[in-house]
CSV table of C-alpha atoms in Angstrom, one decimal:
chain,number,residue,atom,x,y,z
A,1,MET,CA,0.0,-0.2,0.0
A,2,THR,CA,1.4,3.7,-1.3
A,3,GLN,CA,2.3,5.7,1.9
A,4,LEU,CA,-0.6,8.5,1.8
A,5,PRO,CA,1.4,12.1,1.6
A,6,ARG,CA,0.7,13.8,5.4
A,7,LEU,CA,-1.8,16.3,5.4
A,8,LEU,CA,-0.8,20.2,6.6
A,9,LEU,CA,-4.0,21.9,8.0
A,10,SER,CA,-3.7,25.8,7.8
A,11,ARG,CA,-5.7,25.4,11.3
A,12,ASP,CA,-2.0,24.4,12.4
A,13,HIS,CA,-0.2,26.9,10.7
A,14,LEU,CA,1.2,28.7,14.2
A,15,VAL,CA,2.2,24.8,15.4
A,16,HIS,CA,4.8,24.9,11.9
A,17,GLY,CA,5.7,28.2,12.3
A,18,ILE,CA,4.3,29.0,8.5
A,19,ALA,CA,2.1,32.6,8.1
A,20,LEU,CA,-1.1,31.6,5.7
A,21,LYS,CA,0.4,34.2,3.3
A,22,GLU,CA,3.3,31.1,2.5
A,23,LEU,CA,1.5,28.2,2.2
A,24,ALA,CA,-0.8,29.9,-0.3
A,25,ARG,CA,2.6,31.4,-1.9
A,26,ARG,CA,4.2,27.7,-1.5
A,27,ALA,CA,0.9,26.5,-3.4
A,28,LYS,CA,1.1,29.2,-6.1
A,29,ALA,CA,4.7,28.4,-7.1
A,30,GLY,CA,4.1,24.5,-7.2
A,31,GLY,CA,6.1,23.4,-3.7
A,32,LEU,CA,2.4,22.8,-1.9
A,33,TYR,CA,-1.3,21.5,-3.3
A,34,ARG,CA,-4.5,22.5,-2.3
A,35,VAL,CA,-6.3,19.8,-1.7
A,36,ARG,CA,-9.3,22.0,-0.2
A,37,GLN,CA,-9.9,24.6,1.5
A,38,GLY,CA,-7.4,24.8,4.9
A,39,VAL,CA,-6.0,21.5,3.6
A,40,TYR,CA,-2.0,21.4,1.7
A,41,VAL,CA,0.0,18.7,0.9
A,42,ASP,CA,4.0,18.5,-0.6
A,43,GLY,CA,3.4,19.0,-4.3
A,44,ALA,CA,5.9,16.4,-5.0
A,45,ALA,CA,4.3,13.7,-3.3
A,46,TRP,CA,0.9,14.6,-5.2
A,47,ALA,CA,1.8,14.7,-8.5
A,48,ALA,CA,3.5,11.2,-7.7
A,49,LEU,CA,0.5,9.7,-5.9
A,50,LYS,CA,-2.3,7.6,-8.4
A,51,PRO,CA,-5.3,9.1,-9.5
A,52,TRP,CA,-7.2,6.4,-7.2
A,53,GLU,CA,-4.8,7.4,-4.3
A,54,GLN,CA,-5.5,11.0,-4.9
A,55,TYR,CA,-9.1,10.6,-4.4
A,56,ARG,CA,-8.1,8.9,-1.3
A,57,VAL,CA,-6.5,11.8,0.2
A,58,ARG,CA,-9.4,13.9,-0.9
A,59,VAL,CA,-11.3,11.9,1.5
A,60,SER,CA,-8.9,12.1,4.1
A,61,ALA,CA,-8.9,16.2,3.8
A,62,ALA,CA,-12.6,15.9,4.2
A,63,ALA,CA,-12.6,14.1,7.4
A,64,GLU,CA,-10.2,16.5,8.7
A,65,THR,CA,-12.2,19.6,8.1
A,66,SER,CA,-15.7,18.7,8.4
A,67,HIS,CA,-17.2,20.4,11.5
A,68,ALA,CA,-19.7,17.6,12.4
A,69,ARG,CA,-19.4,13.9,12.2
A,70,THR,CA,-19.4,12.5,8.8
A,71,ILE,CA,-19.2,8.9,7.9
A,72,PHE,CA,-18.4,8.1,4.3
A,73,ALA,CA,-19.6,6.4,2.1
A,74,ARG,CA,-19.9,5.2,-2.0
A,75,HIS,CA,-16.7,5.7,-3.9
A,76,SER,CA,-15.3,7.1,-0.9
A,77,ALA,CA,-15.8,4.4,1.8
A,78,ALA,CA,-14.5,2.0,-0.7
A,79,SER,CA,-11.3,4.0,-0.7
A,80,VAL,CA,-10.7,3.6,2.6
A,81,TRP,CA,-11.2,0.2,3.0
A,82,GLY,CA,-9.2,-0.1,-0.2
A,83,ILE,CA,-12.3,-1.7,-2.7
A,84,PRO,CA,-11.5,-0.7,-5.8
A,85,THR,CA,-13.7,1.4,-7.7
A,86,ILE,CA,-13.3,2.2,-11.6
A,87,GLY,CA,-13.4,5.7,-13.0
A,88,LEU,CA,-12.3,9.4,-12.1
A,89,HIS,CA,-13.5,12.5,-10.7
A,90,HIS,CA,-15.8,11.2,-8.3
A,91,PRO,CA,-17.6,13.6,-5.4
A,92,VAL,CA,-16.5,12.5,-2.0
A,93,GLN,CA,-19.3,10.9,-0.5
A,94,ALA,CA,-21.0,10.6,3.2
A,95,VAL,CA,-24.1,9.4,4.2
A,96,THR,CA,-26.7,12.0,5.9
A,97,LEU,CA,-29.2,10.4,8.7
A,98,GLU,CA,-31.8,13.7,7.7
A,99,ASN,CA,-34.4,12.2,5.5
A,100,ASP,CA,-34.4,15.1,3.6
A,101,GLY,CA,-33.4,13.8,0.3
A,102,GLY,CA,-29.7,14.6,0.6
A,103,ARG,CA,-27.7,17.8,0.3
A,104,SER,CA,-24.4,18.4,-0.5
A,105,ARG,CA,-22.4,21.3,1.4
A,106,ALA,CA,-18.6,22.2,2.4
A,107,GLY,CA,-17.8,19.9,-0.7
A,108,ILE,CA,-19.4,16.5,0.4
A,109,THR,CA,-22.4,15.1,-1.7
A,110,ARG,CA,-24.5,13.1,1.2
A,111,HIS,CA,-26.9,10.8,0.9
A,112,TYR,CA,-29.3,9.6,3.2
A,113,ALA,CA,-29.7,6.5,5.0
A,114,ASP,CA,-31.9,5.1,7.8
A,115,PRO,CA,-29.9,5.2,10.9
A,116,ALA,CA,-31.8,1.9,11.9
A,117,SER,CA,-30.4,-0.2,9.3
A,118,LEU,CA,-26.6,1.5,9.5
A,119,LYS,CA,-23.3,-0.3,10.9
A,120,ILE,CA,-20.6,3.0,10.6
A,121,TYR,CA,-17.0,1.2,11.2
A,122,ARG,CA,-13.7,3.4,12.1
A,123,TRP,CA,-10.9,2.2,9.6
A,124,GLU,CA,-8.0,4.2,9.3
A,125,GLY,CA,-9.1,6.6,11.3
A,126,VAL,CA,-12.0,7.6,9.3
A,127,LEU,CA,-15.6,6.5,9.8
A,128,VAL,CA,-17.1,4.5,7.3
A,129,THR,CA,-19.8,2.5,6.1
A,130,GLY,CA,-18.7,-0.7,6.4
A,131,ARG,CA,-17.7,-3.1,3.4
A,132,VAL,CA,-20.9,-5.1,3.1
A,133,ARG,CA,-22.7,-1.9,2.5
A,134,THR,CA,-20.0,-0.3,1.1
A,135,VAL,CA,-20.2,-2.4,-1.9
A,136,LEU,CA,-23.9,-3.0,-1.8
A,137,ASP,CA,-24.4,0.9,-2.2
A,138,LEU,CA,-22.3,0.8,-5.4
A,139,ALA,CA,-24.2,-2.3,-7.4
A,140,ALA,CA,-27.2,-0.3,-6.5
A,141,PHE,CA,-26.5,3.1,-7.4
A,142,THR,CA,-23.5,2.8,-10.0
A,143,PRO,CA,-24.2,1.7,-13.3
A,144,PHE,CA,-23.8,-2.6,-13.6
A,145,VAL,CA,-20.1,-2.5,-15.2
A,146,GLU,CA,-19.2,-0.5,-12.6
A,147,ALA,CA,-20.1,-2.1,-9.4
A,148,ILE,CA,-18.6,-5.9,-10.9
A,149,ALA,CA,-14.8,-4.8,-9.5
A,150,PRO,CA,-16.4,-4.2,-6.3
A,151,LEU,CA,-18.2,-6.8,-5.4
A,152,ASP,CA,-15.2,-9.4,-7.0
A,153,HIS,CA,-12.8,-7.6,-4.7
A,154,VAL,CA,-14.2,-8.3,-1.4
A,155,LEU,CA,-15.6,-11.9,-2.7
A,156,LYS,CA,-11.9,-12.7,-1.6
A,157,ALA,CA,-9.7,-12.3,1.1
A,158,ASP,CA,-7.9,-8.9,1.5
A,159,ARG,CA,-4.3,-9.8,3.1
A,160,LYS,CA,-2.7,-7.1,3.4
A,161,ARG,CA,-5.3,-5.4,5.1
A,162,GLY,CA,-6.6,-8.8,7.2
A,163,LEU,CA,-10.0,-8.5,6.0
A,164,PRO,CA,-11.6,-11.9,5.5
A,165,ALA,CA,-13.5,-12.7,2.3
A,166,ILE,CA,-17.2,-12.1,2.3
A,167,THR,CA,-19.9,-14.6,0.4
A,168,LYS,CA,-22.1,-13.8,-1.6
A,169,GLU,CA,-25.0,-14.7,0.6
A,170,ALA,CA,-23.9,-12.3,3.5
A,171,LEU,CA,-23.9,-9.5,0.7
A,172,LEU,CA,-27.9,-9.9,-0.2
A,173,ALA,CA,-28.9,-11.0,3.4
A,174,GLU,CA,-28.2,-7.3,4.0
A,175,ALA,CA,-29.6,-5.9,1.5
A,176,ASP,CA,-33.1,-6.9,2.3
A,177,GLY,CA,-34.5,-4.2,4.1
A,178,ILE,CA,-32.2,-1.6,2.9
A,179,TYR,CA,-33.1,-0.5,-0.8
A,180,THR,CA,-36.1,-0.4,-3.2
A,181,ALA,CA,-37.3,-3.2,-5.1
A,182,ALA,CA,-35.4,-1.7,-8.0
A,183,ALA,CA,-32.0,-1.6,-6.7
A,184,ILE,CA,-32.2,-5.0,-5.1
A,185,LYS,CA,-32.8,-6.2,-8.6
A,186,ARG,CA,-29.5,-4.4,-9.7
A,187,ILE,CA,-27.6,-5.7,-6.5
A,188,GLN,CA,-28.9,-9.0,-7.0
A,189,ALA,CA,-27.3,-9.1,-11.3
A,190,ALA,CA,-24.5,-7.6,-10.1
A,191,VAL,CA,-24.1,-9.7,-7.2
A,192,ASP,CA,-25.0,-13.1,-9.0
A,193,PHE,CA,-22.6,-11.9,-11.8
A,194,ALA,CA,-19.7,-11.3,-9.7
A,195,ASP,CA,-16.5,-13.7,-9.4
A,196,PRO,CA,-13.5,-14.4,-6.9
A,197,LEU,CA,-11.7,-15.7,-9.6
A,198,SER,CA,-11.3,-12.5,-11.2
A,199,GLY,CA,-7.2,-10.7,-10.3
A,200,SER,CA,-7.6,-7.6,-10.6
A,201,ALA,CA,-10.4,-4.7,-11.0
A,202,GLY,CA,-8.8,-4.3,-14.5
A,203,GLU,CA,-10.0,-8.0,-15.0
A,204,SER,CA,-13.4,-7.2,-13.5
A,205,TYR,CA,-14.1,-3.9,-15.8
A,206,SER,CA,-13.5,-6.3,-18.9
A,207,ARG,CA,-15.1,-9.5,-17.8
A,208,ALA,CA,-18.5,-6.8,-17.1
A,209,LEU,CA,-18.0,-4.9,-20.6
A,210,MET,CA,-17.3,-8.3,-22.6
A,211,HIS,CA,-21.3,-9.5,-21.0
A,212,ALA,CA,-22.8,-6.0,-21.8
A,213,ALA,CA,-21.6,-5.7,-25.3
A,214,GLY,CA,-23.1,-9.3,-25.3
A,215,PHE,CA,-20.1,-12.1,-25.3
A,216,GLU,CA,-19.8,-15.2,-24.6
A,217,ALA,CA,-18.7,-15.7,-21.0
A,218,PRO,CA,-15.0,-16.8,-20.7
A,219,VAL,CA,-13.3,-19.3,-18.6
A,220,LEU,CA,-11.5,-17.3,-16.0
A,221,GLN,CA,-8.0,-18.3,-15.2
A,222,ARG,CA,-7.6,-21.1,-17.6
A,223,GLU,CA,-4.8,-23.1,-16.8
A,224,PHE,CA,-1.7,-24.0,-19.8
A,225,ARG,CA,0.9,-26.8,-20.5
A,226,ASP,CA,3.1,-27.3,-22.9
A,227,GLN,CA,6.1,-30.4,-23.2
A,228,ALA,CA,8.1,-27.9,-20.7
A,229,GLY,CA,5.4,-27.8,-17.8
A,230,LEU,CA,3.3,-25.0,-17.1
A,231,VAL,CA,3.0,-21.7,-19.4
A,232,GLY,CA,0.8,-20.3,-16.9
A,233,TYR,CA,-2.8,-18.7,-16.6
A,234,SER,CA,-4.4,-16.5,-19.0
A,235,ASP,CA,-7.2,-14.4,-17.5
A,236,PHE,CA,-9.9,-15.6,-19.5
A,237,TYR,CA,-10.4,-18.3,-22.2
A,238,TRP,CA,-12.7,-19.0,-25.1
A,239,LYS,CA,-13.1,-22.6,-25.7
A,240,GLY,CA,-14.7,-22.9,-28.7
A,241,VAL,CA,-12.5,-20.5,-30.7
A,242,ARG,CA,-9.1,-21.2,-28.6
A,243,VAL,CA,-8.5,-17.8,-27.8
A,244,ALA,CA,-6.9,-16.4,-25.0
A,245,GLY,CA,-7.5,-12.9,-23.8
A,246,GLU,CA,-5.2,-11.1,-21.6
A,247,PHE,CA,-6.0,-7.9,-19.7
A,248,ASP,CA,-2.1,-5.8,-19.5
A,249,GLY,CA,-2.6,-4.2,-16.9
A,250,ILE,CA,0.4,-1.8,-15.5
A,251,ASP,CA,0.8,-3.7,-12.0
A,252,LYS,CA,2.6,-7.0,-13.6
A,253,TYR,CA,5.5,-4.7,-14.4
A,254,LEU,CA,5.8,-1.9,-11.6
A,255,LYS,CA,4.9,-4.0,-8.5
A,256,SER,CA,7.4,-6.4,-6.3
A,257,GLU,CA,4.8,-9.2,-5.9
A,258,PHE,CA,3.9,-9.5,-9.2
A,259,LEU,CA,7.8,-8.9,-10.2
A,260,LYS,CA,9.7,-11.2,-7.8
A,261,GLY,CA,12.8,-9.8,-8.0
A,262,ARG,CA,12.8,-9.4,-11.5
A,263,THR,CA,13.5,-6.0,-13.3
A,264,ALA,CA,10.5,-4.3,-15.6
A,265,ALA,CA,12.6,-5.3,-18.4
A,266,GLN,CA,12.4,-8.7,-17.6
A,267,ALA,CA,9.0,-8.9,-16.7
A,268,VAL,CA,7.9,-7.7,-20.4
A,269,VAL,CA,10.7,-10.2,-21.6
A,270,ASP,CA,8.8,-12.9,-19.4
A,271,GLU,CA,5.2,-11.9,-20.3
A,272,LYS,CA,6.5,-12.0,-24.1
A,273,LEU,CA,8.1,-15.3,-24.0
A,274,ARG,CA,4.8,-17.1,-21.8
A,275,GLU,CA,2.0,-15.7,-24.9
A,276,ASP,CA,4.1,-17.3,-27.4
A,277,ARG,CA,4.4,-20.9,-25.6
A,278,ILE,CA,0.4,-20.1,-25.3
A,279,ARG,CA,0.2,-19.6,-29.2
A,280,ALA,CA,2.5,-22.5,-30.0
A,281,THR,CA,0.0,-24.8,-28.1
A,282,GLY,CA,-2.9,-23.5,-31.1
A,283,CYS,CA,-4.2,-20.8,-29.1
A,284,GLY,CA,-4.5,-17.4,-30.4
A,285,VAL,CA,-4.2,-14.5,-27.8
A,286,VAL,CA,-6.3,-10.9,-27.9
A,287,ARG,CA,-4.6,-8.4,-25.5
A,288,TRP,CA,-5.9,-5.0,-24.0
A,289,VAL,CA,-4.9,-2.3,-21.3
A,290,TRP,CA,-7.0,0.3,-19.8
A,291,ALA,CA,-6.9,2.6,-22.1
A,292,GLU,CA,-8.7,0.4,-24.7
A,293,LEU,CA,-11.8,-0.3,-21.6
A,294,MET,CA,-12.1,3.5,-21.1
A,295,ALA,CA,-12.6,4.0,-24.6
A,296,PRO,CA,-16.3,3.6,-25.5
A,297,GLY,CA,-16.2,0.4,-27.7
A,298,GLY,CA,-12.9,-0.4,-27.6
A,299,LEU,CA,-12.4,-3.7,-25.7
A,300,GLU,CA,-16.2,-4.6,-28.0
A,301,ARG,CA,-13.7,-4.3,-31.0
A,302,LYS,CA,-10.4,-5.8,-30.2
A,303,LEU,CA,-12.8,-9.0,-28.9
A,304,ALA,CA,-14.3,-8.9,-32.2
A,305,ALA,CA,-11.6,-8.6,-34.5
A,306,ALA,CA,-10.1,-11.5,-32.7
A,307,GLY,CA,-13.0,-13.6,-33.4
A,308,VAL,CA,-14.8,-13.9,-30.0
A,309,PRO,CA,-18.0,-15.0,-30.1
A,310,ARG,CA,-21.4,-13.6,-29.0
A,311,ARG,CA,-23.8,-15.3,-26.8
A,312,ARG,CA,-26.5,-17.2,-28.9
A,313,PRO,CA,-29.9,-15.2,-28.4
A,314,ARG,CA,-32.5,-17.5,-25.7
A,315,GLY,CA,-34.7,-18.7,-28.7
A,316,ALA,CA,-32.1,-20.2,-30.7
A,317,SER,CA,-30.6,-22.2,-27.4
């Protein structure tokens, strides 16, 4: 987990021996970055963060400057729990216990939650909705294709944070009595589709986009072997056309748990050799990256060109 930069609060300027005008001057010069009114971080440290890490800092900054007790929810709670979400530029989100339709103030979007059904947790010093409620809210109030990555994530144990896996049964049991009938249907569809075999948020989003585009469901984590032994596991595999699909996330070339002592250049070479061995078994390979996932129709065009089949209409079964 990336160490997030320390927040510099303007209300503590006397403690740090910095005048308010000096904070503003440093921010204007780029030495500091103003996260929100009254909160700054080191400019270089901010620039080095991934977008989702910057969002997590925004949540912490909102928590530090809120005058009232604030319970973060939806994308904001997910960022605190380390649950991946899809998309950028989400607002900071929290719940309100007053049934006035929800409102936004001080840069925080608020959504009503019935106090009787709300379980509140303190995680990393921040008040948040629980993991179950967080992913259920995302399934209920975000598009289907964006709801799958959070659900896939919590179906597996989060060993980095010491958090257990959550079963589909537990998810659906907690949804009962909280949401409208329409929201329950959206939750049910997303939970039914979720799969703990998904290896990353990118793989989850890919699978959801495949489903939405009408492609045949792939086998996940398919094992490949040749005369030399185990080649590896493909992210996706379509048996009927013998095509393997690979989401090429950048993590495998940067993070130590994927590199396993190799350099990034060695990891690239190893991945190319692995793909060559898969192709040598008579199987085609199609690859894509985040940019193609985020471009409308990008993945659909890639899979169609590779010959990935569409689902049969019900009447043709």
